[in-house]
Amino acid sequence: MSDPTLSAEDDEDEISLLDLAFTLRAHLKLLILGPLLAGLCALGITFLIPPTFTATTRVLVPQQQQGAAAMLASQLGQLGALGGAAGAMAGIRNPADTYVAMLKSRTVADIMLSRFKLKDLYEEDFLEDARKELGKRTRTSAGKDGLITIEVDDNDPARAADMANAYVEQLGAMMLKLATTEAGQRRLFFEKRLQEARDELTRAEVALRAGGVGQAALKATPQSALEPLAKLRAQATAQEVRVASMGGAMTESNPELQQARRELSALRAQLERAEQEDAGTTTGSGAEYIARYRAFKYQETLFELMAKQYEMARLDEAREGATIQVVDRAIPPERKSKPKKGLIAVITTAAAAIALLIFIFVRQTWRRAISAPGARARQAQILGTAGDRP
């Protein structure tokens, strides 16, 4: 025998499906005209939105070449470790991500805001709000191919292109300032040391000229006898810097560090013997001149070594391509990127149709619920129960 309960449920499901079809048929005109009207309204509103143009530029970032520091150190043994110390500072694992972070920095944003007067253009009262608006209109991404893509949105196509190209200019300026590549690190390191050596050399030269040159000093200590000792002191100083820099990156058992220390000991011993042999020349009427002249030659030797290192670092930086290479320069876009009128109209039409369909079914279900037998009694019971609550 069939179950009466199941038969009743099947009848209710059949009635529900019939009611569903009837409801759709009854509101067919509303379900068609309502979404179409909403889509047309959305399409009309898009004509009131100012068009947005997107300018795009792509640049190739410099690639790291770790062999440059090692080659430099092998060519110049006296100050090669200085190059190694500068190279050790360049521990950049992913240059593209670093450059993207530089483009998103507050420094670059403030320069862009000032250059294009974006604070007034965006109608913002505070710089912080203007930076956020600029960040919304700018997209920077790094690809696996090593290219960085910069996209800028603006209502003026020419200004959008100018801003995208200005980002590239600011990135190049910041790279020169921060020296992000390995060779750039060495160039910046030796640039500072070269300036220090130049200042010390100038002071030594002024002191030498102020002391005067006496005939007795020239006869007692000719230049050929003074220069070797000064150069030997400069070499010993350079070797001390080398050992100190290597000691921070190598263990005590490292053969290269041990060899550098043996060379330093040999230089110190040679310098001590030379100073003892030359002790007699530092007395008498020309002692002051001798000391100043040797200080001058010492600074002069250091300056020459630093200058040589600095020039080689600059050549390495140029060879590594430390400048930004523009693959696609931004040009004023011919077509707007936003708003996409057709897409907005289609999405609005679909959303309106779904919303109307849900509204019609909810209203139909509610009407059936309140018209069902016993509905009034249940409503009175609910209202009475609610009224009994404190």
Tab-separated table of C-alpha atoms in Angstrom, residues 20-360:
chain	number	residue	atom	x	y	z
A	20	LEU	CA	6.510	28.430	-9.816
A	21	ALA	CA	5.679	28.276	-13.500
A	22	PHE	CA	2.510	30.290	-12.963
A	23	THR	CA	4.391	32.930	-10.982
A	24	LEU	CA	7.026	33.308	-13.708
A	25	ARG	CA	4.304	33.562	-16.338
A	26	ALA	CA	2.390	36.128	-14.340
A	27	HIS	CA	5.419	38.370	-13.802
A	28	LEU	CA	7.143	37.744	-17.136
A	29	LYS	CA	6.756	41.328	-18.282
A	30	LEU	CA	8.259	42.663	-15.012
A	31	LEU	CA	11.164	40.204	-15.189
A	32	ILE	CA	11.987	41.393	-18.700
A	33	LEU	CA	11.313	45.097	-18.578
A	34	GLY	CA	12.661	45.668	-15.037
A	35	PRO	CA	16.229	44.440	-15.683
A	36	LEU	CA	16.297	46.125	-19.084
A	37	LEU	CA	15.287	49.424	-17.518
A	38	ALA	CA	17.953	49.021	-14.793
A	39	GLY	CA	20.588	48.225	-17.422
A	40	LEU	CA	19.627	51.269	-19.483
A	41	CYS	CA	19.796	53.495	-16.410
A	42	ALA	CA	23.247	52.125	-15.548
A	43	LEU	CA	24.372	52.700	-19.125
A	44	GLY	CA	23.138	56.285	-18.963
A	45	ILE	CA	24.965	56.903	-15.695
A	46	THR	CA	28.255	55.697	-17.214
A	47	PHE	CA	28.104	58.593	-19.664
A	48	LEU	CA	28.287	60.956	-16.702
A	49	ILE	CA	31.456	59.305	-15.324
A	50	PRO	CA	34.676	60.966	-16.545
A	51	PRO	CA	36.675	58.571	-18.744
A	52	THR	CA	39.873	57.065	-17.365
A	53	PHE	CA	42.928	56.400	-19.521
A	54	THR	CA	45.698	53.948	-18.608
A	55	ALA	CA	49.291	54.549	-19.739
A	56	THR	CA	51.741	51.657	-19.527
A	57	THR	CA	55.523	51.512	-19.560
A	58	ARG	CA	57.831	48.518	-19.212
A	59	VAL	CA	61.445	48.645	-18.087
A	60	LEU	CA	64.246	46.132	-17.730
A	61	VAL	CA	65.954	46.203	-14.351
A	62	PRO	CA	69.722	45.684	-13.947
A	63	GLN	CA	70.763	42.106	-13.332
A	64	GLN	CA	73.188	41.176	-10.577
A	65	GLN	CA	76.612	39.876	-11.580
A	66	GLN	CA	78.346	38.490	-8.529
A	67	GLY	CA	81.601	37.775	-10.336
A	68	ALA	CA	82.577	41.429	-10.627
A	69	ALA	CA	83.837	41.813	-7.067
A	70	ALA	CA	85.870	38.632	-7.222
A	71	MET	CA	87.474	39.682	-10.499
A	72	LEU	CA	88.322	43.100	-9.065
A	73	ALA	CA	89.875	41.573	-5.968
A	74	SER	CA	92.059	39.287	-8.042
A	75	GLN	CA	93.312	42.162	-10.178
A	76	LEU	CA	94.201	44.437	-7.266
A	77	GLY	CA	95.659	42.641	-4.270
A	78	GLN	CA	96.373	45.658	-2.106
A	79	LEU	CA	92.810	46.911	-1.665
A	80	GLY	CA	90.913	44.006	-3.176
A	81	ALA	CA	89.199	43.234	0.106
A	82	LEU	CA	87.663	46.673	0.125
A	83	GLY	CA	85.870	45.679	-3.053
A	84	GLY	CA	84.824	42.449	-1.385
A	85	ALA	CA	83.486	44.345	1.610
A	86	ALA	CA	81.515	46.658	-0.617
A	87	GLY	CA	80.255	43.704	-2.640
A	88	ALA	CA	79.127	41.950	0.527
A	89	MET	CA	76.776	44.827	1.196
A	90	ALA	CA	74.892	44.034	-2.002
A	91	GLY	CA	72.825	41.104	-0.737
A	92	ILE	CA	69.824	41.662	-2.972
A	93	ARG	CA	68.127	38.363	-3.799
A	94	ASN	CA	65.358	39.605	-6.078
A	95	PRO	CA	66.202	42.940	-7.719
A	96	ALA	CA	62.820	43.291	-9.435
A	97	ASP	CA	60.912	43.167	-6.141
A	98	THR	CA	63.316	45.698	-4.674
A	99	TYR	CA	62.724	48.139	-7.523
A	100	VAL	CA	58.950	47.714	-7.229
A	101	ALA	CA	59.209	48.580	-3.537
A	102	MET	CA	61.266	51.645	-4.421
A	103	LEU	CA	58.581	52.799	-6.868
A	104	LYS	CA	55.955	52.429	-4.129
A	105	SER	CA	57.988	54.373	-1.590
A	106	ARG	CA	56.776	57.579	0.013
A	107	THR	CA	59.744	59.479	-1.408
A	108	VAL	CA	58.746	58.734	-4.999
A	109	ALA	CA	55.081	59.425	-4.250
A	110	ASP	CA	55.846	62.853	-2.791
A	111	ILE	CA	57.973	63.756	-5.812
A	112	MET	CA	55.148	62.746	-8.154
A	113	LEU	CA	52.597	64.704	-6.125
A	114	SER	CA	54.757	67.817	-6.211
A	115	ARG	CA	55.764	67.517	-9.861
A	116	PHE	CA	52.232	67.074	-11.252
A	117	LYS	CA	50.382	69.032	-8.530
A	118	LEU	CA	48.259	65.977	-7.814
A	119	LYS	CA	47.090	67.165	-4.401
A	120	ASP	CA	45.019	69.919	-6.016
A	121	LEU	CA	44.059	67.678	-8.914
A	122	TYR	CA	42.684	64.997	-6.588
A	123	GLU	CA	41.058	67.702	-4.425
A	124	GLU	CA	42.625	66.344	-1.249
A	125	ASP	CA	43.408	68.430	1.814
A	126	PHE	CA	46.141	66.169	3.221
A	127	LEU	CA	49.204	64.658	1.602
A	128	GLU	CA	48.428	61.277	3.113
A	129	ASP	CA	45.068	61.149	1.327
A	130	ALA	CA	46.704	62.272	-1.911
A	131	ARG	CA	49.275	59.466	-1.603
A	132	LYS	CA	46.507	56.906	-1.141
A	133	GLU	CA	44.676	58.203	-4.203
A	134	LEU	CA	47.876	58.063	-6.232
A	135	GLY	CA	48.433	54.500	-5.017
A	136	LYS	CA	44.949	53.535	-6.233
A	137	ARG	CA	45.690	54.990	-9.656
A	138	THR	CA	49.125	53.372	-9.977
A	139	ARG	CA	49.909	49.679	-10.428
A	140	THR	CA	53.454	48.332	-10.426
A	141	SER	CA	54.311	44.677	-10.930
A	142	ALA	CA	57.424	42.594	-11.596
A	143	GLY	CA	57.297	39.704	-14.034
A	144	LYS	CA	59.339	36.529	-14.103
A	145	ASP	CA	60.982	37.777	-17.302
A	146	GLY	CA	62.730	40.547	-15.345
A	147	LEU	CA	60.495	43.327	-16.681
A	148	ILE	CA	58.730	45.818	-14.432
A	149	THR	CA	55.354	47.074	-15.651
A	150	ILE	CA	54.104	50.480	-14.512
A	151	GLU	CA	50.472	51.435	-15.183
A	152	VAL	CA	49.026	54.860	-14.363
A	153	ASP	CA	45.340	55.828	-14.550
A	154	ASP	CA	44.319	59.414	-15.197
A	155	ASN	CA	41.517	61.367	-16.833
A	156	ASP	CA	44.047	63.020	-19.166
A	157	PRO	CA	45.829	60.567	-21.510
A	158	ALA	CA	48.850	62.828	-21.956
A	159	ARG	CA	49.287	63.291	-18.212
A	160	ALA	CA	48.924	59.549	-17.648
A	161	ALA	CA	51.811	58.901	-20.061
A	162	ASP	CA	53.945	61.648	-18.521
A	163	MET	CA	53.399	60.236	-15.042
A	164	ALA	CA	54.310	56.694	-16.109
A	165	ASN	CA	57.536	57.930	-17.698
A	166	ALA	CA	58.256	60.101	-14.661
A	167	TYR	CA	58.151	56.982	-12.477
A	168	VAL	CA	60.961	55.530	-14.595
A	169	GLU	CA	63.005	58.719	-14.201
A	170	GLN	CA	62.566	58.693	-10.440
A	171	LEU	CA	63.546	55.034	-10.256
A	172	GLY	CA	66.780	55.775	-12.124
A	173	ALA	CA	67.554	58.729	-9.857
A	174	MET	CA	66.928	56.663	-6.733
A	175	MET	CA	69.128	53.852	-8.054
A	176	LEU	CA	72.044	56.256	-8.484
A	177	LYS	CA	71.478	57.543	-4.978
A	178	LEU	CA	71.097	54.183	-3.255
A	179	ALA	CA	73.366	52.051	-5.487
A	180	THR	CA	71.330	48.861	-5.445
A	181	THR	CA	73.548	46.701	-7.671
A	182	GLU	CA	76.711	44.957	-6.464
A	183	ALA	CA	78.911	47.199	-8.591
A	184	GLY	CA	76.886	50.208	-7.528
A	185	GLN	CA	77.506	49.333	-3.899
A	186	ARG	CA	81.230	49.245	-4.544
A	187	ARG	CA	81.087	52.478	-6.508
A	188	LEU	CA	79.276	54.243	-3.676
A	189	PHE	CA	81.648	52.728	-1.085
A	190	PHE	CA	84.803	53.862	-2.888
A	191	GLU	CA	83.252	57.207	-3.739
A	192	LYS	CA	82.997	57.985	-0.023
A	193	ARG	CA	86.473	56.668	0.710
A	194	LEU	CA	87.879	58.616	-2.229
A	195	GLN	CA	86.377	61.845	-0.881
A	196	GLU	CA	87.882	61.156	2.537
A	197	ALA	CA	91.271	60.437	0.969
A	198	ARG	CA	91.042	63.624	-1.102
A	199	ASP	CA	90.345	65.721	1.989
A	200	GLU	CA	93.223	64.137	3.895
A	201	LEU	CA	95.541	64.663	0.935
A	202	THR	CA	94.594	68.318	0.734
A	203	ARG	CA	95.315	68.835	4.422
A	204	ALA	CA	98.657	67.032	4.120
A	205	GLU	CA	99.609	69.166	1.134
A	206	VAL	CA	98.714	72.388	2.948
A	207	ALA	CA	100.759	71.316	5.959
A	208	LEU	CA	103.728	70.464	3.753
A	209	ARG	CA	103.656	73.839	2.045
A	210	ALA	CA	103.323	75.656	5.352
A	211	GLY	CA	106.450	73.949	6.709
A	212	GLY	CA	108.670	75.236	3.934
A	213	VAL	CA	111.482	73.377	2.201
A	214	GLY	CA	115.008	73.864	3.515
A	215	GLN	CA	118.225	73.050	1.696
A	216	ALA	CA	119.407	70.930	4.607
A	217	ALA	CA	116.227	68.818	4.467
A	218	LEU	CA	116.586	68.247	0.761
A	219	LYS	CA	120.201	67.137	1.099
A	220	ALA	CA	119.531	64.898	4.122
A	221	THR	CA	116.372	63.221	2.853
A	222	PRO	CA	115.876	63.259	-0.877
A	223	GLN	CA	112.464	62.271	-2.234
A	224	SER	CA	113.695	58.901	-3.464
A	225	ALA	CA	114.343	57.919	0.160
A	226	LEU	CA	111.064	59.264	1.527
A	227	GLU	CA	108.547	57.890	-0.944
A	228	PRO	CA	109.119	54.134	-0.438
A	229	LEU	CA	108.472	54.367	3.291
A	230	ALA	CA	105.271	56.365	2.769
A	231	LYS	CA	104.002	53.898	0.184
A	232	LEU	CA	104.863	51.011	2.461
A	233	ARG	CA	102.772	52.576	5.225
A	234	ALA	CA	99.855	53.028	2.823
A	235	GLN	CA	100.085	49.384	1.752
A	236	ALA	CA	100.112	48.254	5.372
A	237	THR	CA	97.039	50.381	6.126
A	238	ALA	CA	95.225	48.960	3.121
A	239	GLN	CA	96.095	45.425	4.217
A	240	GLU	CA	94.751	46.126	7.710
A	241	VAL	CA	91.445	47.221	6.203
A	242	ARG	CA	91.426	44.098	4.081
A	243	VAL	CA	91.964	41.781	7.045
A	244	ALA	CA	89.312	43.578	9.094
A	245	SER	CA	86.731	43.301	6.321
A	246	MET	CA	87.534	39.628	5.698
A	247	GLY	CA	87.342	38.831	9.395
A	248	GLY	CA	83.699	39.901	9.499
A	249	ALA	CA	82.685	37.488	6.753
A	250	MET	CA	85.054	34.537	7.170
A	251	THR	CA	85.903	32.088	9.904
A	252	GLU	CA	89.290	31.922	11.589
A	253	SER	CA	90.162	28.719	9.739
A	254	ASN	CA	89.573	30.222	6.302
A	255	PRO	CA	92.797	29.859	4.221
A	256	GLU	CA	92.281	33.202	2.489
A	257	LEU	CA	91.960	35.019	5.809
A	258	GLN	CA	95.031	33.278	7.197
A	259	GLN	CA	97.023	34.197	4.087
A	260	ALA	CA	95.921	37.843	4.378
A	261	ARG	CA	97.050	37.932	8.006
A	262	ARG	CA	100.439	36.493	7.098
A	263	GLU	CA	100.803	39.179	4.431
A	264	LEU	CA	99.859	41.836	6.992
A	265	SER	CA	102.454	40.521	9.437
A	266	ALA	CA	105.096	40.590	6.721
A	267	LEU	CA	104.200	44.175	5.794
A	268	ARG	CA	104.312	45.283	9.416
A	269	ALA	CA	107.718	43.670	9.908
A	270	GLN	CA	109.032	45.288	6.753
A	271	LEU	CA	107.596	48.636	7.811
A	272	GLU	CA	109.173	48.353	11.278
A	273	ARG	CA	112.599	47.646	9.805
A	274	ALA	CA	112.250	50.532	7.384
A	275	GLU	CA	111.293	52.918	10.162
A	276	GLN	CA	114.242	51.824	12.308
A	277	GLU	CA	116.637	52.306	9.428
A	278	ASP	CA	115.157	55.688	8.703
A	279	ALA	CA	115.044	56.870	12.331
A	280	GLY	CA	118.186	58.930	11.913
A	281	THR	CA	116.724	61.002	9.115
A	282	THR	CA	113.892	62.325	11.298
A	283	THR	CA	116.234	64.337	13.508
A	284	GLY	CA	117.890	67.612	12.846
A	285	SER	CA	116.735	70.720	11.050
A	286	GLY	CA	114.677	68.895	8.431
A	287	ALA	CA	112.705	66.615	10.796
A	288	GLU	CA	109.478	68.582	10.545
A	289	TYR	CA	109.625	68.700	6.768
A	290	ILE	CA	110.364	64.979	6.573
A	291	ALA	CA	107.350	64.097	8.700
A	292	ARG	CA	105.043	66.307	6.676
A	293	TYR	CA	106.388	65.071	3.386
A	294	ARG	CA	105.932	61.448	4.378
A	295	ALA	CA	102.359	62.177	5.531
A	296	PHE	CA	101.719	63.801	2.183
A	297	LYS	CA	103.082	60.813	0.219
A	298	TYR	CA	101.095	58.437	2.426
A	299	GLN	CA	97.841	60.239	1.670
A	300	GLU	CA	98.792	60.569	-1.980
A	301	THR	CA	99.291	56.807	-2.299
A	302	LEU	CA	95.989	56.064	-0.600
A	303	PHE	CA	94.229	58.545	-2.864
A	304	GLU	CA	95.665	56.904	-5.982
A	305	LEU	CA	94.584	53.453	-4.826
A	306	MET	CA	91.085	54.645	-3.966
A	307	ALA	CA	90.774	56.479	-7.269
A	308	LYS	CA	91.756	53.337	-9.157
A	309	GLN	CA	89.257	51.257	-7.251
A	310	TYR	CA	86.535	53.865	-7.778
A	311	GLU	CA	87.077	54.019	-11.540
A	312	MET	CA	86.994	50.226	-11.823
A	313	ALA	CA	83.768	50.128	-9.821
A	314	ARG	CA	82.244	52.685	-12.168
A	315	LEU	CA	83.255	50.604	-15.180
A	316	ASP	CA	81.756	47.499	-13.599
A	317	GLU	CA	78.560	49.377	-12.846
A	318	ALA	CA	78.300	50.489	-16.464
A	319	ARG	CA	79.079	46.968	-17.683
A	320	GLU	CA	76.371	45.485	-15.456
A	321	GLY	CA	73.830	47.878	-16.902
A	322	ALA	CA	73.106	49.860	-13.768
A	323	THR	CA	70.838	52.202	-15.671
A	324	ILE	CA	67.172	51.544	-16.328
A	325	GLN	CA	66.507	50.240	-19.833
A	326	VAL	CA	63.098	51.254	-21.140
A	327	VAL	CA	61.508	48.495	-23.202
A	328	ASP	CA	58.176	50.241	-23.877
A	329	ARG	CA	57.971	53.947	-23.251
A	330	ALA	CA	54.536	55.154	-22.181
A	331	ILE	CA	52.545	56.995	-24.842
A	332	PRO	CA	49.145	58.724	-24.497
A	333	PRO	CA	46.504	55.967	-24.807
A	334	GLU	CA	43.965	56.357	-27.596
A	335	ARG	CA	41.155	54.432	-25.898
A	336	LYS	CA	39.806	54.819	-22.408
A	337	SER	CA	40.154	51.933	-19.968
A	338	LYS	CA	37.258	52.893	-17.693
A	339	PRO	CA	34.317	52.943	-17.403
A	340	LYS	CA	33.426	49.838	-19.426
A	341	LYS	CA	29.894	50.830	-20.325
A	342	GLY	CA	28.786	47.581	-21.942
A	343	LEU	CA	30.059	45.441	-19.094
A	344	ILE	CA	28.436	47.671	-16.473
A	345	ALA	CA	25.090	47.536	-18.321
A	346	VAL	CA	25.192	43.731	-18.636
A	347	ILE	CA	26.131	43.193	-14.979
A	348	THR	CA	23.437	45.619	-13.804
A	349	THR	CA	20.812	43.898	-15.969
A	350	ALA	CA	21.721	40.451	-14.646
A	351	ALA	CA	21.801	41.649	-11.029
A	352	ALA	CA	18.394	43.342	-11.404
A	353	ALA	CA	16.898	40.183	-12.916
A	354	ILE	CA	18.154	38.043	-10.040
A	355	ALA	CA	16.965	40.538	-7.446
A	356	LEU	CA	13.494	40.749	-9.003
A	357	LEU	CA	13.239	36.972	-9.238
A	358	ILE	CA	14.110	36.555	-5.569
A	359	PHE	CA	11.666	39.293	-4.585
A	360	ILE	CA	8.799	37.715	-6.542
